[in-house]
mmCIF file of C-alpha atoms in Angstrom:
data_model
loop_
_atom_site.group_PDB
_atom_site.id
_atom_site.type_symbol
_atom_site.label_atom_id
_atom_site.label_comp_id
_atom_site.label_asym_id
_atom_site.label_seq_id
_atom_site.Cartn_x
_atom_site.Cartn_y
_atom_site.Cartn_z
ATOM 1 C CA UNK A 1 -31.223 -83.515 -69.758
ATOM 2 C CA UNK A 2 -30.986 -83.863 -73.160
ATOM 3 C CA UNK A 3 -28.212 -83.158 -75.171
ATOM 4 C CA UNK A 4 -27.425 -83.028 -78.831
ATOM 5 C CA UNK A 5 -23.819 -82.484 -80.804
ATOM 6 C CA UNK A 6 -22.481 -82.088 -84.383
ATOM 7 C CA UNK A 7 -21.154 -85.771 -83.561
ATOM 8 C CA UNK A 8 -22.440 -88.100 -85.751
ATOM 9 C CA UNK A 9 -20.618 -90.761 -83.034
ATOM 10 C CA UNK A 10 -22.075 -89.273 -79.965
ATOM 11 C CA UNK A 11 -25.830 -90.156 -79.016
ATOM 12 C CA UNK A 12 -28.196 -87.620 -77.325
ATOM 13 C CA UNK A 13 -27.980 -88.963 -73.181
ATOM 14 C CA UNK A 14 -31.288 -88.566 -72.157
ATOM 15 C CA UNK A 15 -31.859 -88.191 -68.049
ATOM 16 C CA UNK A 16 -34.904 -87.382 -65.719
ATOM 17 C CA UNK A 17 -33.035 -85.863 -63.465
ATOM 18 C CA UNK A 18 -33.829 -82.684 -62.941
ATOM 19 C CA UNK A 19 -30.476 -80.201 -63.060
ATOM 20 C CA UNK A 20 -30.650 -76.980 -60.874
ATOM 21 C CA UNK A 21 -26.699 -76.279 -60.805
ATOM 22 C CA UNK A 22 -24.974 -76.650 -63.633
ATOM 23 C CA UNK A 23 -20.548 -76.188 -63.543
ATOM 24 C CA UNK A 24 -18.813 -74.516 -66.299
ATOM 25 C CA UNK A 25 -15.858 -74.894 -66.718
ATOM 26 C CA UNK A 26 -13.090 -74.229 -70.099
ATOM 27 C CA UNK A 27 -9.678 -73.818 -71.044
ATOM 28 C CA UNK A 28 -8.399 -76.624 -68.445
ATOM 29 C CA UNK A 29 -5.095 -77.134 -70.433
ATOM 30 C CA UNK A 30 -4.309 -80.643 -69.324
ATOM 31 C CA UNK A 31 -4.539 -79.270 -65.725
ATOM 32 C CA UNK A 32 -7.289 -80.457 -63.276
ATOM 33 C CA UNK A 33 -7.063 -78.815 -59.919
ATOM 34 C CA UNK A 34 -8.532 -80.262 -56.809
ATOM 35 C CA UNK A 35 -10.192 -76.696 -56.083
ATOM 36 C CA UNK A 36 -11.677 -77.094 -59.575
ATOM 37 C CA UNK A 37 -13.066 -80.400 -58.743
ATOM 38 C CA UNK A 38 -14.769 -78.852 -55.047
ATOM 39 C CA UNK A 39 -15.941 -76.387 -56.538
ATOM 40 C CA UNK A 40 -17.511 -78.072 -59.009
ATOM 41 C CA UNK A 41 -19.275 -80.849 -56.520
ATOM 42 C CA UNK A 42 -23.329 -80.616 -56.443
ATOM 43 C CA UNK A 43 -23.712 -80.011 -59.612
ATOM 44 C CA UNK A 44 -26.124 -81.419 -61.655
ATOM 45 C CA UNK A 45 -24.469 -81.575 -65.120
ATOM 46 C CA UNK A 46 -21.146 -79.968 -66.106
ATOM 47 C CA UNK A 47 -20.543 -78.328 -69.469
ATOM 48 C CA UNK A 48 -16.339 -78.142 -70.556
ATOM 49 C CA UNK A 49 -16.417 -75.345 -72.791
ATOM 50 C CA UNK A 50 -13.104 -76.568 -74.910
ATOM 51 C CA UNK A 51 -9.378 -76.622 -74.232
ATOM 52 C CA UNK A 52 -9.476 -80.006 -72.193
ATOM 53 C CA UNK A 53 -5.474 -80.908 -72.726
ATOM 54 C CA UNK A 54 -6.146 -84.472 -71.355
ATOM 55 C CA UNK A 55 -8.791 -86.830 -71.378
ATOM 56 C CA UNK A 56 -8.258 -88.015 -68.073
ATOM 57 C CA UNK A 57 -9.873 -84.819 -67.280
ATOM 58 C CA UNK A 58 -13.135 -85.578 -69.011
ATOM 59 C CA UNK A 59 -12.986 -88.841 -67.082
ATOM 60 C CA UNK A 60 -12.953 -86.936 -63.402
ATOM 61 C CA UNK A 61 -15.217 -84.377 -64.098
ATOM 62 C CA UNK A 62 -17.858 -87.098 -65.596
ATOM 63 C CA UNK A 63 -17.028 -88.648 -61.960
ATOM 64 C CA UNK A 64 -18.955 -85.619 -60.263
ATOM 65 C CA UNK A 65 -21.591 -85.338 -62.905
ATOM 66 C CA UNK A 66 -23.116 -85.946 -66.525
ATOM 67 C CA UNK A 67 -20.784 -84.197 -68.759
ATOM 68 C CA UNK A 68 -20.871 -82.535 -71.709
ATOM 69 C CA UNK A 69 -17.537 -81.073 -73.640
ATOM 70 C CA UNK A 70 -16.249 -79.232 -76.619
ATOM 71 C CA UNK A 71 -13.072 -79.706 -78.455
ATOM 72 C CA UNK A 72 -10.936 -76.273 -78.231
ATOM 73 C CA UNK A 73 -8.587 -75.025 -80.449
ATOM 74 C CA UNK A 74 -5.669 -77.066 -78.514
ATOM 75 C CA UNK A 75 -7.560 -80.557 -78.341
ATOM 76 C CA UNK A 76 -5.725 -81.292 -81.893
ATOM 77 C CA UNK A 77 -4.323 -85.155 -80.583
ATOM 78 C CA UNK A 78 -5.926 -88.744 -81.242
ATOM 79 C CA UNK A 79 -8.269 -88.875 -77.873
ATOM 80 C CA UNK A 80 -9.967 -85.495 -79.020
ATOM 81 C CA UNK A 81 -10.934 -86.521 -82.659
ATOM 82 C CA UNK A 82 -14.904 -87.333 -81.528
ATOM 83 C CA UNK A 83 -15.577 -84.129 -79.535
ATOM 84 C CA UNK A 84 -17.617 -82.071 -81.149
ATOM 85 C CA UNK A 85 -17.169 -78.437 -82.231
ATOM 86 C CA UNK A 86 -20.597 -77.390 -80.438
ATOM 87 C CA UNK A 87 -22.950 -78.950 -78.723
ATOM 88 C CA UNK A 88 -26.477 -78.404 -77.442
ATOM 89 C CA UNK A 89 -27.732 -79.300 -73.728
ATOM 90 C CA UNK A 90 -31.043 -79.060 -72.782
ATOM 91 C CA UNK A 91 -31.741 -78.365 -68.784
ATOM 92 C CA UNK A 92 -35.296 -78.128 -67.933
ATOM 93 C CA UNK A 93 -36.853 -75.382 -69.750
ATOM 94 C CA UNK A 94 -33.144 -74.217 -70.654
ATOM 95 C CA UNK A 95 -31.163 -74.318 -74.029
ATOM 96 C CA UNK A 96 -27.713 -74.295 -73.689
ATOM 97 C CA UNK A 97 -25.347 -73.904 -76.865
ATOM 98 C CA UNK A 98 -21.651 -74.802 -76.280
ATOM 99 C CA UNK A 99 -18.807 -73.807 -78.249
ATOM 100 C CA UNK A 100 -14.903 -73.265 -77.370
ATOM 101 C CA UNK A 101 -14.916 -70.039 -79.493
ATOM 102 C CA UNK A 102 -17.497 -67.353 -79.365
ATOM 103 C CA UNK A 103 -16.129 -66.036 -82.638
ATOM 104 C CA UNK A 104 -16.747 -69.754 -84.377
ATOM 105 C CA UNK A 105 -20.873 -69.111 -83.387
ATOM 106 C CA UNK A 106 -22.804 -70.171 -86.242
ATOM 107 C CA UNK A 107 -26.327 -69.349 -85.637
ATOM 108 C CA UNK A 108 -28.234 -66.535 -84.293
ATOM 109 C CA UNK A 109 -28.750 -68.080 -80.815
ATOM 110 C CA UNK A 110 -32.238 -65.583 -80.026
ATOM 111 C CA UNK A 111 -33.974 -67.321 -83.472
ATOM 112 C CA UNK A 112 -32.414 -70.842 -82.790
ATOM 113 C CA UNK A 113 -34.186 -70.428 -79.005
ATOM 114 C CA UNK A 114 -31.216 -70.716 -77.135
ATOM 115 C CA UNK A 115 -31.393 -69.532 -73.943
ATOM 116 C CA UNK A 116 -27.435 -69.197 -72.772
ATOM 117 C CA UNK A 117 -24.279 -69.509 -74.941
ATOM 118 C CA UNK A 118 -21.310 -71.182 -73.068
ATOM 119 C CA UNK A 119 -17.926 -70.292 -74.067
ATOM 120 C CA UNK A 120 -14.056 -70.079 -73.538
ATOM 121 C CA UNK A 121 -11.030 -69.868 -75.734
ATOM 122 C CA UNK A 122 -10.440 -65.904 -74.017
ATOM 123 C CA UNK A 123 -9.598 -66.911 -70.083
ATOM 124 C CA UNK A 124 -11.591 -63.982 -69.367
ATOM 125 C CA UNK A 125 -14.221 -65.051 -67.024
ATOM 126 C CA UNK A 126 -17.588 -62.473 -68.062
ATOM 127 C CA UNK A 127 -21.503 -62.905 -68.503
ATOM 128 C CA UNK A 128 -23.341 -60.836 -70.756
ATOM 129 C CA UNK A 129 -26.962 -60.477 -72.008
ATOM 130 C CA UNK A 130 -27.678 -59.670 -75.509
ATOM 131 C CA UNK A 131 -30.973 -60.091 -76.955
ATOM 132 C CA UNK A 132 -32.554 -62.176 -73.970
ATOM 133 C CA UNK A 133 -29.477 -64.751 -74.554
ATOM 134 C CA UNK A 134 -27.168 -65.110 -71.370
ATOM 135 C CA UNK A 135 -23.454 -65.180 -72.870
ATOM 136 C CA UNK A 136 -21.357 -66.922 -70.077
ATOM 137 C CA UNK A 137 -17.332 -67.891 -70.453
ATOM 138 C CA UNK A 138 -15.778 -69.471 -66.787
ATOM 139 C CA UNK A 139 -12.885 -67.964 -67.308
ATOM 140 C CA UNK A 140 -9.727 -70.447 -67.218
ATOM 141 C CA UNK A 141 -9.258 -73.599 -64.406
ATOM 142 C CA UNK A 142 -5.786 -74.387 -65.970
ATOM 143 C CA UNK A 143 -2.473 -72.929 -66.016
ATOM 144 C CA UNK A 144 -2.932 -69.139 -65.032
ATOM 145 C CA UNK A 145 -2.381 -66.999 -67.687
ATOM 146 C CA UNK A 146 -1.230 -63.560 -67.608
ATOM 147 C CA UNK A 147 -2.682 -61.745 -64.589
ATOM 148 C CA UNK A 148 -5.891 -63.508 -65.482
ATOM 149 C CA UNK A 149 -8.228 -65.292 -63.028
ATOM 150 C CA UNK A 150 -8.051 -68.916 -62.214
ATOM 151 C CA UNK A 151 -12.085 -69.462 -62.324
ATOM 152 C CA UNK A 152 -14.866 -71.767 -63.039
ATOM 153 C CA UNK A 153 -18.330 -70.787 -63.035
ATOM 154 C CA UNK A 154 -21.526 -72.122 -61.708
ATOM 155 C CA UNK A 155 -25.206 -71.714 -62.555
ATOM 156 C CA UNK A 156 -28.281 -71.770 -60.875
ATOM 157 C CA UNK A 157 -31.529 -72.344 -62.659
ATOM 158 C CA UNK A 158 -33.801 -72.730 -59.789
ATOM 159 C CA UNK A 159 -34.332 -68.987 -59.892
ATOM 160 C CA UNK A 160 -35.011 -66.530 -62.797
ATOM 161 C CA UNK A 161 -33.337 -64.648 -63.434
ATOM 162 C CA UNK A 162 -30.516 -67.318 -63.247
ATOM 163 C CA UNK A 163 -27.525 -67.035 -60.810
ATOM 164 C CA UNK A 164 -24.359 -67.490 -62.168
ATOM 165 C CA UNK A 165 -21.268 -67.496 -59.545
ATOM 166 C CA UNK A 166 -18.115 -66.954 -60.626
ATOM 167 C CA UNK A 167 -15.675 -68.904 -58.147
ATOM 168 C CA UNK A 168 -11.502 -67.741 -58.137
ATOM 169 C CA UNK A 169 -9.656 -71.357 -57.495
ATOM 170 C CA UNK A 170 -6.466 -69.556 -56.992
ATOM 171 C CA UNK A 171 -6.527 -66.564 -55.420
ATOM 172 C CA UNK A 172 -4.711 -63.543 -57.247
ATOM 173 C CA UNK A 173 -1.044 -62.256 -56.098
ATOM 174 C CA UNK A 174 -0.360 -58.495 -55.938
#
């Protein structure tokens, strides 16, 4: 895994493990639920897509695997000042571009050879291909909002096309 960041304070982790599952997860809101954390377990490397709320949250999830993280539009106190805005992960073969915001993209992820974008900021859990890019947002783990789902996602690279699993952590009231 290698993994780069517009942080001139972070250094790129390099790994030989190989990662075959990767957890996404975003918009966590200073909330951490144990469902999140199951569902989460096995995988390889976890990607926090913005929106932390706490950074005792970035120190549980980097319990169950390497971690990489985002700042999101509410990680404005001390503790966030060294996320980055985006950050790059390499997983295998994979390129994976992460920022909180899919309207704050700044590149053309097809000619910058990025593989998947990883986003939040909406709640809306969705995965979309455009131009051979995978576009992937978890949805929200934190406090439910609206009538939205509480969901996480997870992706596995063994297989191509990929497999990406959205998983509900709280199931839906009618």
């Amino acid at each position: 895994m290698k993994i780069r960041s517009d942080s001139p304070q972070e250094k790129a982790p390099v790994s030989n493990q190989k990662i075959n599952v990767i957890g996404l997860i975003s918009d966590t809101h200073g909330l951490l639920r144990p469902e999140a954390l199951e569902a989460l377990g096995g995988s390889d490397l976890i990607i926090h897509a913005g929106d932390v709320g706490d950074p005792q949250i970035l120190d549980e999830l980097r319990r169950v695997a390497p971690l990489v993280v985002v700042k999101g539009n509410i990680d404005t106190e001390v503790w966030s000042a060294n996320l980055p805005q985006t950050a790059v992960a390499q997983a295998g073969s994979a390129w994976i571009y992460v920022v909180h915001d899919l309207n704050a993209l700044d590149l053309d992820p097809a000619a910058a050879g990025i593989h998947m974008v990883v986003s939040g900021h909406s709640h809306k859990p969705s995965r979309q291909e455009r131009d051979g890019v995978l576009y992937v947002n978890p949805g929200s783990a934190g406090p439910r909002r609206f009538s939205l789902p509480v969901s996480l996602a997870r992706v596995d690279l063994r297989h191509v096309p990929w497999t990406i699993d959205f998983v509900e952590l709280i199931p839906r009231t009618s």
